[in-house]
Coordinates of C-alpha atoms in Angstrom, one line a residue:
M140 CA 0.2 0.1 0.0
K141 CA 2.1 2.7 -1.5
L142 CA 1.3 6.3 -0.8
G143 CA -1.0 7.8 -3.4
K144 CA 0.0 10.7 -5.7
K145 CA -3.3 12.8 -4.7
N146 CA -3.2 14.2 -0.6
K147 CA 0.7 13.8 -0.6
F148 CA 0.5 15.0 2.9
N149 CA -1.3 12.8 5.2
T150 CA -1.8 11.6 8.8
W151 CA 0.8 9.2 7.9
N152 CA 3.6 12.0 6.5
G153 CA 2.6 13.7 9.4
L154 CA 3.7 10.8 11.7
T155 CA 6.7 10.1 9.8
I156 CA 8.2 13.8 10.2
I157 CA 7.4 13.7 14.0
I158 CA 9.4 10.3 14.2
L159 CA 12.3 11.7 12.1
V160 CA 12.4 14.7 14.3
F161 CA 12.1 12.5 17.7
F162 CA 15.3 10.6 16.0
A163 CA 17.2 13.9 15.1
V164 CA 16.7 15.3 18.4
F165 CA 17.4 12.1 20.3
I166 CA 20.1 10.4 17.8
I167 CA 21.3 12.6 15.5
F168 CA 21.7 15.5 17.4
P169 CA 23.7 13.8 20.3
L170 CA 26.1 12.2 17.8
F171 CA 26.8 15.6 15.7
L172 CA 27.9 16.8 18.9
V173 CA 30.3 14.3 20.0
L174 CA 31.4 14.3 16.5
K175 CA 32.1 18.3 16.9
K176 CA 33.6 18.1 20.3
S177 CA 36.1 15.5 19.0
M178 CA 37.2 18.3 16.4
I179 CA 37.4 21.3 18.5
D180 CA 39.5 22.7 20.8
T181 CA 37.7 23.3 23.8
Q182 CA 40.4 26.2 25.0
T183 CA 40.5 28.0 21.7
G184 CA 37.1 26.7 20.0
E185 CA 39.4 26.3 16.7
F186 CA 39.0 23.0 14.4
T187 CA 42.0 20.3 15.2
F188 CA 42.5 16.8 14.7
T189 CA 44.6 17.1 18.1
Y190 CA 42.1 14.7 20.0
I191 CA 42.0 12.1 17.5
S192 CA 45.8 12.0 16.8
K193 CA 46.7 11.5 20.1
F194 CA 44.8 8.5 19.7
F195 CA 46.6 7.0 17.6
E196 CA 50.2 8.7 18.3
R197 CA 49.8 7.1 21.9
K198 CA 50.0 3.4 22.4
F199 CA 48.2 3.4 25.3
Y200 CA 45.1 4.2 23.6
W201 CA 45.6 2.1 20.1
V202 CA 46.5 -0.7 21.9
T203 CA 42.9 -0.5 24.2
L204 CA 41.3 -0.9 20.5
M205 CA 43.5 -3.9 19.9
N206 CA 42.5 -5.5 23.4
S207 CA 39.0 -5.0 22.7
F208 CA 39.1 -6.6 19.1
K209 CA 41.3 -9.3 20.4
V210 CA 38.4 -10.1 23.6
T211 CA 35.7 -10.0 20.4
V212 CA 36.9 -11.8 17.8
V213 CA 38.3 -14.5 20.6
S214 CA 34.9 -14.3 22.2
T215 CA 32.6 -14.6 19.1
F216 CA 34.7 -17.3 17.5
L217 CA 34.4 -19.2 20.7
S218 CA 30.6 -18.6 21.2
V219 CA 30.3 -20.2 17.4
A220 CA 32.2 -22.9 18.4
I221 CA 30.2 -23.5 21.5
G222 CA 26.7 -22.8 20.4
L223 CA 26.4 -24.0 16.9
P224 CA 27.5 -27.8 18.1
I225 CA 25.1 -27.8 21.1
A226 CA 22.2 -26.4 18.6
Y227 CA 23.0 -29.1 16.1
L228 CA 23.2 -32.0 19.2
M229 CA 19.9 -30.6 20.5
R230 CA 18.0 -30.9 17.0
R231 CA 19.7 -34.2 16.1
V232 CA 20.0 -36.5 19.1
K233 CA 17.4 -37.1 22.0
V234 CA 19.0 -35.2 24.9
K235 CA 17.5 -36.2 28.4
G236 CA 16.0 -32.9 29.7
S237 CA 16.2 -30.9 26.6
K238 CA 12.9 -28.4 27.4
I239 CA 14.7 -27.7 30.7
I240 CA 18.2 -27.5 29.0
E241 CA 16.5 -24.7 26.6
I242 CA 15.3 -22.9 29.6
L243 CA 18.5 -22.6 31.5
I244 CA 20.5 -21.4 28.1
I245 CA 17.8 -18.7 27.4
I246 CA 17.8 -17.8 31.3
S247 CA 21.8 -17.6 30.9
Y248 CA 21.3 -15.3 28.1
I249 CA 18.8 -12.8 29.3
S250 CA 21.3 -12.2 32.6
P251 CA 23.8 -9.2 32.3
P252 CA 27.3 -10.3 31.4
F253 CA 28.7 -8.0 34.5
I254 CA 26.8 -9.9 37.1
G255 CA 28.4 -13.3 35.3
A256 CA 31.6 -11.5 35.8
Y257 CA 30.9 -10.9 39.7
A258 CA 29.9 -14.0 40.5
W259 CA 33.2 -15.7 38.4
I260 CA 35.1 -13.5 40.7
Q261 CA 33.6 -15.3 44.2
L262 CA 34.2 -18.5 42.1
L263 CA 37.6 -18.1 40.5
G264 CA 38.5 -14.5 42.2
R265 CA 41.9 -14.2 44.1
S266 CA 39.7 -15.3 47.3
G267 CA 37.4 -17.1 45.4
V268 CA 36.0 -20.8 46.4
I269 CA 37.8 -22.8 43.6
T270 CA 41.0 -20.6 43.7
S271 CA 41.0 -20.8 47.5
F272 CA 40.7 -25.2 46.7
F273 CA 43.5 -24.6 43.9
N274 CA 45.8 -23.0 46.1
N275 CA 45.3 -24.3 49.5
T276 CA 44.8 -28.0 48.9
L277 CA 46.5 -28.3 45.3
G278 CA 49.7 -26.4 46.3
L279 CA 49.0 -24.4 43.1
E280 CA 49.8 -20.9 42.5
F281 CA 46.5 -19.5 40.6
E282 CA 46.3 -15.9 41.1
G283 CA 42.7 -15.7 39.6
I284 CA 40.4 -15.2 36.8
Y285 CA 41.1 -11.3 35.7
G286 CA 42.6 -9.9 32.7
F287 CA 42.0 -11.7 28.9
S288 CA 41.5 -14.9 29.8
G289 CA 38.6 -13.9 32.5
I290 CA 36.8 -11.4 30.4
V291 CA 36.5 -13.9 27.3
L292 CA 35.0 -16.6 29.4
V293 CA 32.8 -14.8 31.1
L294 CA 31.8 -13.0 27.7
T295 CA 31.5 -16.5 25.7
L296 CA 29.7 -17.9 28.3
Q297 CA 27.3 -15.6 28.2
S298 CA 27.0 -14.8 24.4
F299 CA 26.8 -18.4 23.2
P300 CA 23.1 -18.7 24.0
L301 CA 22.2 -16.4 21.7
I302 CA 24.2 -18.3 18.4
Y303 CA 22.2 -21.4 20.2
I304 CA 18.5 -19.4 20.3
Y305 CA 19.8 -18.2 15.9
I306 CA 21.0 -21.5 14.9
S307 CA 18.4 -23.5 16.4
G308 CA 15.9 -21.7 14.9
A309 CA 18.0 -21.9 11.3
L310 CA 17.8 -26.0 11.8
K311 CA 14.3 -26.3 12.1
N312 CA 13.8 -24.8 8.7
L313 CA 16.7 -27.1 7.0
D314 CA 15.3 -29.8 4.8
N315 CA 17.0 -32.8 5.9
S316 CA 16.8 -34.8 2.9
L317 CA 19.8 -32.9 1.7
N318 CA 21.5 -34.2 4.5
E319 CA 19.8 -37.8 3.7
A320 CA 21.3 -37.7 0.5
A321 CA 24.6 -36.7 1.7
E322 CA 24.1 -40.0 4.5
S323 CA 23.6 -42.3 1.0
L324 CA 26.2 -41.2 -0.7
G325 CA 28.7 -42.1 1.9
Y326 CA 29.0 -39.1 3.9
S327 CA 30.1 -39.6 7.4
N328 CA 28.6 -37.7 10.4
I329 CA 31.3 -35.3 10.6
Q330 CA 31.7 -34.5 6.7
R331 CA 27.7 -34.1 6.5
F332 CA 27.7 -31.4 9.3
F333 CA 30.9 -29.2 7.6
K334 CA 29.8 -30.1 4.2
I335 CA 26.2 -29.7 4.4
I336 CA 24.8 -28.6 7.4
I337 CA 27.1 -25.6 7.8
P338 CA 26.8 -23.8 4.5
L339 CA 23.4 -24.0 4.8
I340 CA 23.3 -22.1 8.1
I341 CA 26.4 -19.6 6.8
P342 CA 23.6 -16.5 6.9
T343 CA 22.0 -17.1 10.1
I344 CA 26.0 -17.9 11.5
L345 CA 27.2 -14.2 10.1
A346 CA 23.6 -12.6 11.5
S347 CA 24.0 -14.1 15.2
S348 CA 28.0 -13.8 14.9
L349 CA 27.1 -10.1 14.6
L350 CA 24.7 -9.6 17.1
V351 CA 27.6 -11.1 19.7
F352 CA 30.6 -9.2 18.3
M353 CA 28.4 -6.1 18.6
R354 CA 27.2 -7.1 22.2
V355 CA 30.9 -8.2 23.4
I356 CA 33.0 -5.2 21.7
A357 CA 30.4 -2.7 23.4
D358 CA 30.6 -4.3 27.0
F359 CA 31.5 -2.3 29.9
G360 CA 30.6 -4.1 33.2
T361 CA 32.8 -7.1 32.5
P362 CA 36.1 -5.4 31.4
M363 CA 35.8 -3.1 34.4
L364 CA 35.4 -5.9 37.2
I365 CA 37.9 -8.3 36.0
G366 CA 40.0 -6.5 33.2
E367 CA 41.6 -4.7 35.7
G368 CA 45.3 -3.9 33.9
Y369 CA 43.4 -5.3 30.5
R370 CA 41.9 -2.4 28.9
T371 CA 39.2 -2.1 26.9
I372 CA 37.7 0.5 25.1
P373 CA 34.4 0.8 26.6
V374 CA 36.1 1.4 29.7
L375 CA 38.7 4.0 28.5
I376 CA 35.6 5.9 27.4
Y377 CA 34.2 6.2 30.4
T378 CA 37.3 6.0 32.9
Q379 CA 38.6 9.1 30.3
F380 CA 35.2 11.2 30.3
M381 CA 34.5 10.6 34.3
S382 CA 38.0 12.3 34.6
E383 CA 37.6 15.0 32.4
V384 CA 33.8 15.9 33.4
G385 CA 35.1 19.2 34.8
G386 CA 37.4 20.3 32.1
D387 CA 38.6 19.0 28.8
D388 CA 35.9 16.6 27.0
G389 CA 37.4 16.7 23.7
F390 CA 39.7 13.3 24.2
A391 CA 36.2 11.4 25.3
A392 CA 34.5 12.8 22.2
A393 CA 37.3 11.1 19.9
L394 CA 37.3 8.1 21.7
C395 CA 33.4 7.9 21.3
A396 CA 34.1 8.7 17.4
I397 CA 36.5 6.7 16.7
F398 CA 34.7 3.9 17.9
I399 CA 31.4 4.5 16.3
V400 CA 33.5 4.2 12.9
V401 CA 34.8 1.2 13.9
T402 CA 31.3 -0.2 14.6
L403 CA 29.9 1.0 11.5
V404 CA 32.6 -0.2 9.4
L405 CA 32.1 -3.6 11.2
F406 CA 28.4 -3.7 10.7
L407 CA 28.5 -2.6 6.6
I408 CA 31.2 -5.3 6.1
Q409 CA 28.6 -8.1 7.9
R410 CA 25.9 -7.0 6.1
M411 CA 27.7 -6.8 2.8
V412 CA 29.1 -10.3 3.4
A413 CA 25.7 -11.7 4.6
R414 CA 23.9 -10.2 1.7
H415 CA 26.6 -12.3 -0.6
Y416 CA 24.9 -15.7 1.6
S417 CA 21.5 -14.6 1.5
Y418 CA 18.9 -17.7 0.4
S419 CA 16.4 -19.3 2.2
M420 CA 14.6 -22.8 2.4
S421 CA 11.7 -24.9 3.2
A422 CA 12.0 -27.7 5.5
L423 CA 10.2 -30.3 3.6
K424 CA 11.2 -32.5 5.5
P425 CA 12.3 -31.1 8.6
M426 CA 15.5 -32.8 11.1
I427 CA 13.9 -34.9 13.5
T428 CA 15.5 -36.0 17.0
E429 CA 17.0 -39.7 17.3
K430 CA 18.1 -41.8 20.1
S431 CA 21.8 -41.8 20.3
T432 CA 23.6 -45.0 22.2
G433 CA 27.0 -45.8 23.2
M434 CA 30.1 -43.0 23.3
K435 CA 28.3 -40.6 20.8
N436 CA 25.5 -40.6 23.5
I437 CA 27.5 -39.8 26.5
L438 CA 29.4 -37.1 25.0
S439 CA 26.7 -35.3 23.4
H440 CA 24.9 -35.6 26.6
G441 CA 28.1 -34.8 28.7
F442 CA 29.1 -32.1 26.3
V443 CA 25.6 -30.4 26.6
Y444 CA 25.1 -30.7 30.5
L445 CA 28.7 -29.3 30.9
T446 CA 28.4 -25.9 29.1
V447 CA 25.4 -25.4 30.2
L448 CA 26.3 -25.9 33.8
L449 CA 29.1 -23.5 33.6
A450 CA 26.5 -21.1 32.1
I451 CA 24.0 -21.1 34.4
L452 CA 26.5 -21.3 37.3
P453 CA 26.9 -17.4 38.0
Q454 CA 23.1 -17.1 38.3
L455 CA 23.2 -20.2 40.8
V456 CA 26.2 -18.4 42.4
V457 CA 24.4 -15.0 43.3
I458 CA 21.3 -16.4 44.2
F459 CA 23.1 -19.1 47.2
T460 CA 25.6 -16.3 48.0
S461 CA 22.4 -13.6 48.4
F462 CA 21.4 -16.1 51.8
L463 CA 24.7 -16.4 53.2
K464 CA 25.9 -14.2 56.2
T465 CA 28.4 -11.4 55.5
E466 CA 30.2 -9.4 57.9
G467 CA 29.9 -5.9 57.1
G468 CA 28.4 -7.2 53.7
Q469 CA 31.7 -8.0 52.3
V470 CA 33.2 -11.0 54.0
Y471 CA 31.2 -14.2 54.2
T472 CA 31.1 -15.8 57.9
G473 CA 29.0 -19.0 57.1
G474 CA 25.7 -19.8 57.9
F475 CA 22.3 -18.1 56.2
S476 CA 20.3 -15.5 56.8
F477 CA 18.1 -12.7 54.7
D478 CA 20.6 -10.1 56.2
N479 CA 20.9 -9.0 52.9
Y480 CA 18.2 -8.7 51.5
K481 CA 17.0 -6.6 54.8
N482 CA 19.6 -4.3 54.2
I483 CA 18.4 -3.9 50.3
L484 CA 14.8 -3.8 51.5
F485 CA 14.9 -2.2 55.0
G486 CA 18.0 -0.9 55.4
K487 CA 18.0 1.4 52.2
N488 CA 15.9 3.0 50.1
L489 CA 13.5 1.2 47.3
S490 CA 13.9 3.6 44.8
V491 CA 16.2 1.3 43.4
I492 CA 14.3 -1.4 42.7
L493 CA 11.1 1.2 41.8
N494 CA 13.0 3.2 39.4
T495 CA 14.2 0.3 37.4
Y496 CA 10.8 -1.1 37.0
K497 CA 8.8 2.4 36.5
M498 CA 11.8 3.8 34.1
G499 CA 11.8 0.1 32.8
L500 CA 7.7 0.3 32.1
M501 CA 8.0 3.7 30.8
A502 CA 10.9 2.9 28.3
I503 CA 8.5 -0.1 26.9
I504 CA 5.6 1.9 26.2
I505 CA 7.8 4.4 24.1
I506 CA 9.5 1.5 22.2
I507 CA 5.9 -0.8 21.5
V508 CA 4.2 2.9 20.5
F509 CA 7.5 3.9 18.1
G510 CA 8.0 0.2 17.2
I511 CA 4.7 -0.6 15.7
L512 CA 4.6 3.0 13.7
I513 CA 8.1 2.6 12.8
A514 CA 7.1 -0.4 11.5
Y515 CA 4.3 0.2 9.5
L516 CA 5.4 3.3 7.8
T517 CA 8.4 1.6 6.6
V518 CA 7.1 -2.1 5.1
R519 CA 3.3 -0.4 4.1
K520 CA 4.0 3.5 3.7
R521 CA 7.3 2.9 2.0
N522 CA 8.8 6.2 -0.1
V523 CA 12.0 8.0 0.2
I524 CA 11.4 9.5 3.7
T525 CA 10.4 6.0 5.5
S526 CA 13.6 4.7 3.9
I527 CA 15.8 7.3 5.8
L528 CA 13.4 6.6 8.8
D529 CA 14.4 3.2 8.6
T530 CA 17.9 3.7 8.1
I531 CA 18.2 6.1 11.1
S532 CA 16.0 4.0 13.4
M533 CA 19.0 1.1 13.1
F534 CA 21.5 3.6 14.3
P535 CA 21.0 2.8 18.1
F536 CA 22.3 -1.2 17.2
I537 CA 25.6 0.0 16.3
I538 CA 26.1 2.7 19.0
P539 CA 27.6 1.4 22.2
G540 CA 26.1 2.4 25.5
S541 CA 28.7 4.0 26.6
V542 CA 28.8 6.2 23.7
L543 CA 25.4 6.8 23.9
G544 CA 25.5 8.1 27.3
I545 CA 28.2 10.8 26.8
A546 CA 26.2 11.8 23.8
F547 CA 23.4 12.2 25.7
L548 CA 24.9 14.1 28.2
F549 CA 26.8 16.4 25.7
A550 CA 23.5 17.3 24.2
F551 CA 20.9 17.3 27.4
S552 CA 23.4 19.3 29.8
D553 CA 22.5 23.1 28.9
K554 CA 19.0 24.9 27.9
P555 CA 16.7 24.2 26.6
L556 CA 16.9 20.7 26.7
A557 CA 18.8 20.2 30.2
W558 CA 17.3 17.1 30.8
S559 CA 20.7 15.3 32.1
G560 CA 20.5 14.0 35.6
T561 CA 16.4 13.1 35.2
A562 CA 14.2 10.1 34.7
F563 CA 13.2 11.2 31.6
I564 CA 16.7 10.8 30.0
M565 CA 17.4 7.6 31.3
V566 CA 13.9 6.5 30.1
M567 CA 15.0 7.9 26.7
S568 CA 18.2 6.2 26.3
F569 CA 16.7 2.8 27.7
A570 CA 13.8 3.1 24.5
I571 CA 16.6 4.5 22.1
R572 CA 18.9 1.3 22.5
R573 CA 16.7 -1.1 23.0
M574 CA 13.9 0.2 20.0
P575 CA 15.8 -1.1 17.1
Y576 CA 15.2 -5.2 18.1
T577 CA 11.3 -4.1 18.6
I578 CA 11.3 -2.3 15.3
R579 CA 12.8 -5.5 13.4
S580 CA 10.1 -7.7 15.3
S581 CA 7.6 -5.7 14.5
T582 CA 8.6 -5.6 10.4
A583 CA 8.6 -9.3 10.4
I584 CA 5.4 -9.7 11.7
I585 CA 3.5 -6.6 9.3
G586 CA 5.3 -8.6 6.3
Q587 CA 3.3 -11.9 7.5
I588 CA -0.4 -10.0 7.5
S589 CA -1.9 -9.7 3.7
P590 CA -2.5 -6.5 2.5
S591 CA -5.9 -7.6 1.1
I592 CA -7.1 -7.6 4.9
E593 CA -6.1 -3.7 5.1
E594 CA -7.6 -3.2 1.5
A595 CA -11.2 -5.3 2.8
A596 CA -11.4 -2.9 6.0
I597 CA -11.1 0.0 3.8
S598 CA -13.2 -1.0 1.1
L599 CA -16.0 -1.4 3.7
G600 CA -15.8 2.2 4.6
A601 CA -13.3 2.0 6.9
S602 CA -10.4 5.1 7.0
E603 CA -7.1 4.1 6.8
T604 CA -6.1 5.0 9.9
K605 CA -9.2 3.5 11.7
T606 CA -8.1 0.2 9.9
F607 CA -4.8 0.6 11.4
V608 CA -6.2 0.9 14.6
K609 CA -9.0 -1.6 14.6
V610 CA -7.3 -4.5 12.3
M611 CA -3.6 -3.9 11.9
V612 CA -2.2 -3.3 15.8
P613 CA -4.9 -5.8 17.1
M614 CA -3.5 -8.4 14.4
M615 CA 0.3 -7.0 15.6
M616 CA -0.1 -7.2 19.4
P617 CA 0.3 -10.6 20.3
G618 CA 3.9 -10.5 18.8
V619 CA 4.7 -7.2 19.3
M620 CA 4.1 -7.4 23.4
A621 CA 5.9 -10.5 23.1
G622 CA 9.2 -8.8 21.4
A623 CA 8.3 -6.4 24.2
I624 CA 8.5 -8.1 26.9
M625 CA 12.3 -9.3 25.5
S626 CA 13.2 -6.1 25.4
W627 CA 11.8 -5.2 28.7
I628 CA 14.6 -8.1 29.7
T629 CA 17.4 -6.0 28.3
V630 CA 16.2 -2.6 29.2
I631 CA 16.6 -3.6 32.9
S632 CA 19.7 -5.5 32.6
E633 CA 21.1 -2.0 31.0
L634 CA 24.5 -1.1 32.6
S635 CA 27.1 1.3 30.1
S636 CA 24.6 3.8 29.3
S637 CA 23.0 3.9 33.1
I638 CA 26.1 3.8 34.9
I639 CA 27.2 7.5 32.8
L640 CA 23.7 8.8 33.1
Y641 CA 22.3 8.1 36.5
T642 CA 21.9 10.3 39.6
N643 CA 21.3 9.3 43.2
N644 CA 17.6 10.2 42.5
T645 CA 17.5 7.7 39.0
Q646 CA 20.1 5.3 40.5
T647 CA 18.9 1.3 38.9
L648 CA 19.4 -2.1 40.1
T649 CA 22.2 -2.5 37.3
V650 CA 23.9 0.5 38.9
S651 CA 23.4 -0.6 42.0
V652 CA 25.0 -4.4 41.5
Y653 CA 27.9 -2.5 40.0
T654 CA 28.4 -0.4 42.9
E655 CA 28.1 -2.8 45.6
V656 CA 30.8 -4.7 43.8
I657 CA 33.1 -2.0 43.5
R658 CA 32.5 -1.1 47.2
G659 CA 33.4 -4.6 48.2
N660 CA 29.8 -5.1 49.4
Y661 CA 29.2 -8.4 48.1
G662 CA 26.3 -9.5 49.8
N663 CA 24.0 -6.6 48.9
A664 CA 25.2 -7.0 45.7
S665 CA 24.3 -10.6 45.7
A666 CA 20.7 -9.9 47.0
Y667 CA 20.6 -7.4 44.2
S668 CA 21.6 -9.5 41.5
T669 CA 18.9 -12.1 42.6
I670 CA 16.0 -9.6 42.3
L671 CA 17.3 -8.9 38.8
T672 CA 17.5 -12.2 38.0
L673 CA 14.3 -13.5 39.5
T674 CA 12.5 -10.4 37.7
S675 CA 13.8 -11.5 34.3
I676 CA 13.0 -15.5 34.7
I677 CA 9.2 -14.2 35.8
S678 CA 9.7 -11.7 32.5
L679 CA 10.3 -15.3 30.6
L680 CA 7.9 -17.1 31.7
V681 CA 5.0 -14.5 30.8
F682 CA 6.9 -14.6 27.6
F683 CA 5.9 -18.5 27.2
K684 CA 2.6 -17.8 28.6
L685 CA 1.4 -15.2 26.0
T686 CA 3.3 -16.8 23.2
G687 CA 2.4 -20.4 23.9
K688 CA 5.8 -21.3 23.0
K689 CA 8.6 -23.3 25.4
E690 CA 11.5 -21.6 23.4
V691 CA 12.6 -18.1 22.4
S692 CA 13.1 -17.4 18.2
V693 CA 15.2 -14.3 17.1

């Protein structure tokens, strides 16, 4: 349904312009200021490349970028190396408890990465349980999980579930007759896996790898907690900006600009490669699970169970330690108590928990409204303006949270848009960051609704607007709400932008977990983490209830 030649300026054109203005204010304007500040001397106001050249001239800075690449590439590769075989085994072999395993994998994914980092510190930190056992019992000199290996471990275990979710969905649409034909020609299981299965799901592997890559390279909490001397770009941006808030912030802006360019280039490269391998397939004969025996059965179960245990272990650790007695909130003294929960629920202001829910819900409302409108405009009302809108709406996907937070402070600290420090700016940062996912899911839903349904309503006398409100929105709503619940889970887990934008009045659960860990108050951190984890699990159960599914598909 394209815009007609007559009456070109109508309700839909007006909505498109309003949404474009919204994105101009909250995306284009802040990013423009970042670029401007990166090339304007804060003392003289003159144009300069000093800040950008400073990054490349000093080894300390550009090595940090290399560190980010190393962590991201290795974590993405390992995530694929783990997620791909698990997805294949779960679709090919009858694994006992497969439904529970799938739920545990999803739970491990929806938990924030920095909580995993904090949990692994308790296990493999210098004073961790496993570290103490190695050093005291086995006589080793293990110094802990810190540095490159620790960051990679945490991010890999937290990211492979996303690979699993994507590939598991792709394997559903795989026509198994190709696999059987290869078997009849004498191909072994391993040969069929590498020569038939993998080539057929290359587009899915690339798409999921991009999501993991973008998520890992932008992660702030994990390297900040366990990186120590191994710094990554998000940590460098944060430390440079926080130390320069009262003075020259040009270098922080230059770091943001460089990071945006890097992520944009990587995103475009992936899109080009994915387009090259793009094709579709219908599962005329879907892959079915078969009961396995012998060593193959043992190895399959062992690999799946061990990996899932490691992935879910951080959540189990924080829940368990949240009930342990502590001395001053820092040292576990043994025994169980509810003291940690008493501290955060009664000893402190409940605003931290209430802020998370209130601001999260407000962000989700914005995401739903804009997601539906943008998806409808870009699919049903496609023209030059809506195409521009479609492109701009994807910008937040490639903007790291720390960069968005700094950009918002640049843009909204002075009148007439002096919103920094308010709940409003926190809500907008949540909504902007997570909106692309809901837009994509809503776009897919609209694509499944035949235009003839709208045409029938219009032929019966309904206006386009009434048809949209009365017909399209109700048909879209089940899928949109399911997507909104998954967006909600990521919103309440947001840290990288929140840690820059928050004040005492707008502090959230994720910020509280981070600050309590930094202060060494592990008991309180565990209690906050447990509340956040349980909220995510309950949200996931609501997702299953609304959709009637027992798994998450993307």
